[in-house]
Amino acid sequence: MISVHINGQLETLNAPLSVADLLQSKGLAGKRLAVERNGQIVPRGVHADTALADGDTLEIVVAVGGG
Amino acid sequence: MNDALVIAGKTYASRLLVGTGKYKDFDETRAAMDASGCEIVTVAIRRTNIGQDANEPNLLDVLPPDRFTILPNTAGCYTADDAVRTLRLARELLDGHPLCKLEVLGDPDTLFPNMPETLKAAETLVKDGFDVMVYCSDDPIQARMLEDIGCAAVMPLASLIGSGMGILNPWNLKLIIEQSKVPVIVDAGVGTASDAAIAMELGCDGVLMNTAIAKAQNPILMASAMKKGVEAGREAFLAGRMPRKTYAATPSSPTGGLIGG
Protein backbone atom coordinates (compact mmCIF):
# COMPACT_ATOMS: atom_id res chain seq x y z
CA MET A 1 0.00 0.00 0.00
CA ILE A 2 1.14 3.55 -0.69
CA SER A 3 -0.11 6.90 0.54
CA VAL A 4 -0.44 9.59 -2.11
CA HIS A 5 -1.73 13.15 -1.96
CA ILE A 6 -4.09 13.66 -4.90
CA ASN A 7 -5.36 17.21 -5.36
CA GLY A 8 -4.81 17.88 -1.70
CA GLN A 9 -6.48 14.67 -0.42
CA LEU A 10 -4.46 11.87 1.13
CA GLU A 11 -5.38 8.48 -0.36
CA THR A 12 -4.15 5.00 0.38
CA LEU A 13 -3.75 2.94 -2.78
CA ASN A 14 -2.65 -0.53 -3.80
CA ALA A 15 0.82 -0.62 -5.35
CA PRO A 16 2.20 -1.03 -7.91
CA LEU A 17 0.20 1.71 -9.57
CA SER A 18 1.07 3.89 -12.56
CA VAL A 19 -0.34 7.33 -13.30
CA ALA A 20 -2.36 5.72 -16.12
CA ASP A 21 -3.75 3.09 -13.69
CA LEU A 22 -4.77 5.79 -11.25
CA LEU A 23 -6.55 7.83 -13.95
CA GLN A 24 -8.31 4.67 -15.10
CA SER A 25 -9.48 3.83 -11.58
CA LYS A 26 -10.84 7.38 -11.11
CA GLY A 27 -12.77 7.33 -14.39
CA LEU A 28 -10.44 9.96 -15.82
CA ALA A 29 -8.76 7.95 -18.58
CA GLY A 30 -8.87 9.70 -21.93
CA LYS A 31 -10.02 13.03 -20.42
CA ARG A 32 -8.41 16.34 -21.29
CA LEU A 33 -6.28 16.79 -18.19
CA ALA A 34 -2.73 17.31 -17.08
CA VAL A 35 -0.81 15.65 -14.27
CA GLU A 36 1.96 17.01 -12.08
CA ARG A 37 3.87 14.64 -9.80
CA ASN A 38 6.02 16.12 -7.02
CA GLY A 39 6.18 19.45 -8.85
CA GLN A 40 7.10 17.98 -12.24
CA ILE A 41 4.82 17.55 -15.25
CA VAL A 42 4.12 13.94 -16.17
CA PRO A 43 3.67 14.07 -19.97
CA ARG A 44 0.70 12.10 -21.32
CA GLY A 45 3.06 9.81 -23.22
CA VAL A 46 4.63 8.45 -20.04
CA HIS A 47 1.53 8.07 -17.81
CA ALA A 48 1.67 4.30 -18.23
CA ASP A 49 5.38 4.13 -17.40
CA THR A 50 5.31 6.40 -14.36
CA ALA A 51 4.90 4.38 -11.18
CA LEU A 52 3.57 6.14 -8.11
CA ALA A 53 5.62 5.95 -4.94
CA ASP A 54 4.69 6.28 -1.29
CA GLY A 55 4.50 9.96 -0.32
CA ASP A 56 3.94 11.29 -3.84
CA THR A 57 1.99 14.48 -4.35
CA LEU A 58 -0.14 14.64 -7.48
CA GLU A 59 -2.05 17.48 -9.05
CA ILE A 60 -4.59 16.58 -11.73
CA VAL A 61 -6.02 19.62 -13.48
CA VAL A 62 -8.49 20.53 -16.21
CA ALA A 63 -9.50 23.71 -18.00
CA VAL A 64 -12.49 25.50 -16.47
CA GLY A 65 -14.23 28.79 -17.12
CA GLY A 66 -12.16 31.76 -16.06
CA GLY A 67 -11.01 35.26 -16.94
CA MET B 1 -9.06 46.53 -44.87
CA ASN B 2 -6.32 44.27 -43.60
CA ASP B 3 -5.94 45.24 -39.99
CA ALA B 4 -4.97 42.06 -38.24
CA LEU B 5 -3.81 41.71 -34.67
CA VAL B 6 -0.56 39.76 -34.51
CA ILE B 7 0.42 38.08 -31.25
CA ALA B 8 3.53 35.90 -31.08
CA GLY B 9 3.52 35.55 -34.86
CA LYS B 10 -0.11 34.46 -35.16
CA THR B 11 -2.73 36.63 -36.86
CA TYR B 12 -6.19 37.35 -35.46
CA ALA B 13 -9.05 39.21 -37.15
CA SER B 14 -10.79 39.99 -33.86
CA ARG B 15 -9.32 42.42 -31.34
CA LEU B 16 -11.69 41.30 -28.60
CA LEU B 17 -10.45 38.60 -26.22
CA VAL B 18 -13.02 37.08 -23.89
CA GLY B 19 -12.86 35.26 -20.58
CA THR B 20 -15.02 32.20 -19.98
CA GLY B 21 -15.77 32.62 -16.26
CA LYS B 22 -19.04 33.45 -14.49
CA TYR B 23 -21.48 32.30 -17.19
CA LYS B 24 -24.70 30.51 -16.27
CA ASP B 25 -23.71 27.34 -18.15
CA PHE B 26 -21.61 26.12 -21.05
CA ASP B 27 -24.38 26.89 -23.56
CA GLU B 28 -24.36 30.53 -22.53
CA THR B 29 -20.55 30.55 -22.55
CA ARG B 30 -20.41 29.31 -26.14
CA ALA B 31 -23.23 31.61 -27.32
CA ALA B 32 -21.47 34.65 -25.80
CA MET B 33 -18.14 33.70 -27.39
CA ASP B 34 -19.82 33.33 -30.77
CA ALA B 35 -21.69 36.65 -30.43
CA SER B 36 -18.46 38.43 -29.46
CA GLY B 37 -16.67 37.19 -32.58
CA CYS B 38 -13.61 36.52 -30.41
CA GLU B 39 -10.91 34.10 -31.49
CA ILE B 40 -8.95 34.04 -28.23
CA VAL B 41 -10.66 32.82 -25.07
CA THR B 42 -9.15 32.67 -21.62
CA VAL B 43 -9.62 29.63 -19.40
CA ALA B 44 -8.59 28.84 -15.84
CA ILE B 45 -6.68 25.73 -14.76
CA ARG B 46 -8.09 23.99 -11.71
CA ARG B 47 -7.96 20.65 -9.90
CA THR B 48 -10.39 18.18 -11.42
CA ASN B 49 -13.20 16.82 -9.26
CA ILE B 50 -12.10 13.34 -8.33
CA GLY B 51 -14.77 10.76 -7.74
CA GLN B 52 -17.57 12.98 -8.99
CA ASP B 53 -19.45 12.61 -12.24
CA ALA B 54 -16.78 11.52 -14.68
CA ASN B 55 -19.07 12.31 -17.59
CA GLU B 56 -19.56 15.98 -16.77
CA PRO B 57 -18.93 18.12 -19.86
CA ASN B 58 -15.51 19.64 -20.36
CA LEU B 59 -15.06 23.31 -21.27
CA LEU B 60 -12.70 22.36 -24.09
CA ASP B 61 -15.47 20.28 -25.68
CA VAL B 62 -17.62 23.43 -25.75
CA LEU B 63 -14.74 25.63 -26.95
CA PRO B 64 -12.70 23.31 -29.16
CA PRO B 65 -9.05 24.34 -29.49
CA ASP B 66 -9.22 23.91 -33.28
CA ARG B 67 -11.84 26.68 -33.40
CA PHE B 68 -10.65 29.00 -30.59
CA THR B 69 -7.18 29.93 -29.45
CA ILE B 70 -7.20 28.85 -25.82
CA LEU B 71 -5.40 31.26 -23.51
CA PRO B 72 -4.81 29.51 -20.17
CA ASN B 73 -4.44 32.01 -17.38
CA THR B 74 -3.10 32.00 -13.87
CA ALA B 75 -5.91 33.96 -12.24
CA GLY B 76 -5.96 33.15 -8.55
CA CYS B 77 -2.19 32.68 -8.27
CA TYR B 78 -0.43 34.87 -5.74
CA THR B 79 3.17 33.76 -6.29
CA ALA B 80 5.45 33.43 -9.30
CA ASP B 81 6.00 29.75 -8.48
CA ASP B 82 2.30 28.89 -8.51
CA ALA B 83 1.80 30.81 -11.75
CA VAL B 84 4.68 29.00 -13.46
CA ARG B 85 3.49 25.58 -12.26
CA THR B 86 -0.04 26.33 -13.42
CA LEU B 87 1.10 27.31 -16.90
CA ARG B 88 3.34 24.27 -17.25
CA LEU B 89 0.29 22.14 -16.46
CA ALA B 90 -1.71 24.18 -18.98
CA ARG B 91 0.89 23.60 -21.68
CA GLU B 92 0.72 19.86 -21.08
CA LEU B 93 -3.09 20.03 -21.10
CA LEU B 94 -3.11 21.93 -24.40
CA ASP B 95 -0.65 19.68 -26.21
CA GLY B 96 2.31 22.02 -25.89
CA HIS B 97 0.82 25.27 -27.09
CA PRO B 98 2.96 28.06 -25.65
CA LEU B 99 0.56 31.06 -25.59
CA CYS B 100 -0.51 31.93 -22.06
CA LYS B 101 -1.84 34.71 -19.87
CA LEU B 102 0.23 35.45 -16.80
CA GLU B 103 -1.60 37.07 -13.91
CA VAL B 104 -0.12 37.16 -10.42
CA LEU B 105 -2.40 38.81 -7.91
CA GLY B 106 -1.30 40.77 -4.89
CA ASP B 107 -4.47 41.32 -2.93
CA PRO B 108 -7.69 39.29 -2.63
CA ASP B 109 -9.91 42.36 -2.18
CA THR B 110 -8.75 44.51 -5.09
CA LEU B 111 -7.15 41.75 -7.25
CA PHE B 112 -4.42 44.27 -7.97
CA PRO B 113 -1.42 42.56 -9.61
CA ASN B 114 1.75 41.79 -7.65
CA MET B 115 4.27 43.23 -10.09
CA PRO B 116 7.52 41.89 -8.55
CA GLU B 117 6.12 38.34 -8.66
CA THR B 118 4.73 38.97 -12.16
CA LEU B 119 8.15 40.06 -13.43
CA LYS B 120 9.79 37.03 -11.80
CA ALA B 121 7.29 34.62 -13.35
CA ALA B 122 7.51 36.31 -16.76
CA GLU B 123 11.26 35.84 -16.79
CA THR B 124 11.01 32.12 -16.00
CA LEU B 125 8.21 31.53 -18.51
CA VAL B 126 9.89 33.36 -21.39
CA LYS B 127 13.08 31.36 -20.77
CA ASP B 128 10.98 28.20 -20.78
CA GLY B 129 9.60 28.99 -24.24
CA PHE B 130 6.18 30.41 -23.38
CA ASP B 131 4.57 33.25 -25.33
CA VAL B 132 3.51 35.34 -22.36
CA MET B 133 0.63 37.81 -22.47
CA VAL B 134 0.95 39.55 -19.15
CA TYR B 135 -1.63 41.26 -16.98
CA CYS B 136 -0.03 44.26 -15.30
CA SER B 137 -0.60 47.56 -13.58
CA ASP B 138 -0.79 50.62 -15.83
CA ASP B 139 2.74 51.65 -14.90
CA PRO B 140 4.72 52.33 -18.09
CA ILE B 141 8.04 51.47 -16.46
CA GLN B 142 6.92 48.00 -15.41
CA ALA B 143 5.23 47.49 -18.78
CA ARG B 144 8.55 48.26 -20.43
CA MET B 145 10.36 45.82 -18.12
CA LEU B 146 7.90 43.10 -19.14
CA GLU B 147 8.43 43.87 -22.81
CA ASP B 148 12.22 43.81 -22.29
CA ILE B 149 11.93 40.38 -20.65
CA GLY B 150 10.34 39.20 -23.89
CA CYS B 151 6.60 39.09 -23.20
CA ALA B 152 4.42 38.68 -26.30
CA ALA B 153 1.87 41.30 -25.17
CA VAL B 154 1.46 43.65 -22.23
CA MET B 155 -2.01 43.85 -20.75
CA PRO B 156 -2.47 46.77 -18.37
CA LEU B 157 -5.61 47.13 -16.32
CA ALA B 158 -8.02 49.94 -17.19
CA SER B 159 -9.50 49.66 -13.70
CA LEU B 160 -9.70 46.82 -11.19
CA ILE B 161 -10.71 43.31 -12.28
CA GLY B 162 -14.45 42.87 -12.22
CA SER B 163 -15.09 46.50 -11.25
CA GLY B 164 -16.62 47.70 -14.52
CA MET B 165 -15.25 51.15 -13.75
CA GLY B 166 -13.97 51.71 -17.28
CA ILE B 167 -10.84 53.54 -18.42
CA LEU B 168 -9.63 55.39 -15.32
CA ASN B 169 -6.22 56.51 -16.49
CA PRO B 170 -6.13 57.02 -20.25
CA TRP B 171 -2.90 59.00 -19.96
CA ASN B 172 -0.92 56.10 -18.50
CA LEU B 173 -2.40 53.74 -21.08
CA LYS B 174 -1.34 56.17 -23.81
CA LEU B 175 2.22 56.25 -22.48
CA ILE B 176 2.32 52.44 -22.55
CA ILE B 177 0.84 52.33 -26.06
CA GLU B 178 3.33 54.87 -27.37
CA GLN B 179 6.39 53.10 -26.00
CA SER B 180 5.45 49.47 -26.69
CA LYS B 181 6.51 47.44 -29.70
CA VAL B 182 4.44 44.43 -28.61
CA PRO B 183 0.62 44.54 -28.62
CA VAL B 184 -0.99 46.43 -25.75
CA ILE B 185 -4.26 44.89 -24.64
CA VAL B 186 -6.44 46.46 -22.00
CA ASP B 187 -7.25 43.68 -19.56
CA ALA B 188 -9.74 44.33 -16.76
CA GLY B 189 -12.07 47.11 -15.84
CA VAL B 190 -14.16 47.49 -18.97
CA GLY B 191 -17.84 47.79 -18.03
CA THR B 192 -19.71 48.48 -21.21
CA ALA B 193 -19.24 48.90 -24.95
CA SER B 194 -18.23 52.56 -24.80
CA ASP B 195 -15.36 51.64 -22.44
CA ALA B 196 -14.09 49.16 -25.01
CA ALA B 197 -14.39 51.79 -27.73
CA ILE B 198 -12.46 54.33 -25.62
CA ALA B 199 -9.66 51.81 -25.04
CA MET B 200 -9.41 51.16 -28.76
CA GLU B 201 -9.59 54.87 -29.64
CA LEU B 202 -6.57 55.41 -27.40
CA GLY B 203 -4.69 53.03 -29.70
CA CYS B 204 -4.81 49.79 -27.73
CA ASP B 205 -4.34 46.74 -29.91
CA GLY B 206 -7.14 44.84 -28.23
CA VAL B 207 -9.36 44.48 -25.19
CA LEU B 208 -9.73 41.46 -22.91
CA MET B 209 -12.84 41.20 -20.76
CA ASN B 210 -14.93 38.70 -18.86
CA THR B 211 -17.27 40.14 -16.24
CA ALA B 212 -18.57 42.95 -18.46
CA ILE B 213 -20.10 40.31 -20.72
CA ALA B 214 -20.85 37.50 -18.26
CA LYS B 215 -22.54 39.74 -15.69
CA ALA B 216 -24.53 41.87 -18.12
CA GLN B 217 -28.31 41.36 -17.85
CA ASN B 218 -28.13 39.81 -21.31
CA PRO B 219 -24.60 38.45 -21.78
CA ILE B 220 -25.07 37.42 -25.39
CA LEU B 221 -26.37 40.83 -26.46
CA MET B 222 -23.54 42.50 -24.52
CA ALA B 223 -21.02 40.23 -26.28
CA SER B 224 -22.34 41.54 -29.58
CA ALA B 225 -22.20 45.13 -28.29
CA MET B 226 -18.58 44.63 -27.22
CA LYS B 227 -17.68 43.32 -30.66
CA LYS B 228 -19.08 46.51 -32.17
CA GLY B 229 -17.51 48.73 -29.51
CA VAL B 230 -14.06 47.29 -30.18
CA GLU B 231 -14.52 47.55 -33.95
CA ALA B 232 -15.88 51.12 -33.76
CA GLY B 233 -13.05 52.22 -31.49
CA ARG B 234 -10.45 50.64 -33.73
CA GLU B 235 -11.84 52.27 -36.86
CA ALA B 236 -12.05 55.64 -35.11
CA PHE B 237 -8.42 55.29 -34.02
CA LEU B 238 -7.30 54.43 -37.55
CA ALA B 239 -9.44 57.19 -39.06
CA GLY B 240 -7.90 59.80 -36.77
CA ARG B 241 -10.32 62.00 -34.92
CA MET B 242 -10.91 65.68 -35.69
CA PRO B 243 -9.00 68.15 -33.55
CA ARG B 244 -10.76 69.29 -30.38
CA LYS B 245 -11.74 72.99 -30.24
CA THR B 246 -13.40 74.86 -27.42
CA TYR B 247 -15.80 76.41 -29.96
CA ALA B 248 -16.57 75.70 -33.62
CA ALA B 249 -15.24 78.48 -35.84
CA THR B 250 -16.71 76.94 -38.99
CA PRO B 251 -20.24 75.60 -39.22
CA SER B 252 -20.80 72.39 -41.18
CA SER B 253 -23.19 74.04 -43.63
CA PRO B 254 -22.21 76.70 -46.25
CA THR B 255 -22.25 80.23 -44.86
CA GLY B 256 -23.47 81.73 -48.21
CA GLY B 257 -26.68 81.18 -50.14
CA LEU B 258 -29.04 81.63 -47.24
CA ILE B 259 -32.57 82.64 -48.21
CA GLY B 260 -34.15 85.94 -47.21
CA GLY B 261 -30.89 87.90 -47.42
Coordinates of C-alpha atoms in Angstrom, one line a residue, chain A residues 6-9 11 26-28 31-36 39 41-45 47 57-67, chain B residues 19-21 42-51 54-55 58-60 65 73 75 85 88-89 92-95 101 103 208 210:
Chain A
I6 CA -4.1 13.7 -4.9
N7 CA -5.4 17.2 -5.4
G8 CA -4.8 17.9 -1.7
Q9 CA -6.5 14.7 -0.4
E11 CA -5.4 8.5 -0.4
K26 CA -10.8 7.4 -11.1
G27 CA -12.8 7.3 -14.4
L28 CA -10.4 10.0 -15.8
K31 CA -10.0 13.0 -20.4
R32 CA -8.4 16.3 -21.3
L33 CA -6.3 16.8 -18.2
A34 CA -2.7 17.3 -17.1
V35 CA -0.8 15.7 -14.3
E36 CA 2.0 17.0 -12.1
G39 CA 6.2 19.4 -8.8
I41 CA 4.8 17.6 -15.2
V42 CA 4.1 13.9 -16.2
P43 CA 3.7 14.1 -20.0
R44 CA 0.7 12.1 -21.3
G45 CA 3.1 9.8 -23.2
H47 CA 1.5 8.1 -17.8
T57 CA 2.0 14.5 -4.3
L58 CA -0.1 14.6 -7.5
E59 CA -2.0 17.5 -9.0
I60 CA -4.6 16.6 -11.7
V61 CA -6.0 19.6 -13.5
V62 CA -8.5 20.5 -16.2
A63 CA -9.5 23.7 -18.0
V64 CA -12.5 25.5 -16.5
G65 CA -14.2 28.8 -17.1
G66 CA -12.2 31.8 -16.1
G67 CA -11.0 35.3 -16.9
Chain B
G19 CA -12.9 35.3 -20.6
T20 CA -15.0 32.2 -20.0
G21 CA -15.8 32.6 -16.3
T42 CA -9.1 32.7 -21.6
V43 CA -9.6 29.6 -19.4
A44 CA -8.6 28.8 -15.8
I45 CA -6.7 25.7 -14.8
R46 CA -8.1 24.0 -11.7
R47 CA -8.0 20.7 -9.9
T48 CA -10.4 18.2 -11.4
N49 CA -13.2 16.8 -9.3
I50 CA -12.1 13.3 -8.3
G51 CA -14.8 10.8 -7.7
A54 CA -16.8 11.5 -14.7
N55 CA -19.1 12.3 -17.6
N58 CA -15.5 19.6 -20.4
L59 CA -15.1 23.3 -21.3
L60 CA -12.7 22.4 -24.1
P65 CA -9.1 24.3 -29.5
N73 CA -4.4 32.0 -17.4
A75 CA -5.9 34.0 -12.2
R85 CA 3.5 25.6 -12.3
R88 CA 3.3 24.3 -17.2
L89 CA 0.3 22.1 -16.5
E92 CA 0.7 19.9 -21.1
L93 CA -3.1 20.0 -21.1
L94 CA -3.1 21.9 -24.4
D95 CA -0.6 19.7 -26.2
K101 CA -1.8 34.7 -19.9
E103 CA -1.6 37.1 -13.9
L208 CA -9.7 41.5 -22.9
N210 CA -14.9 38.7 -18.9

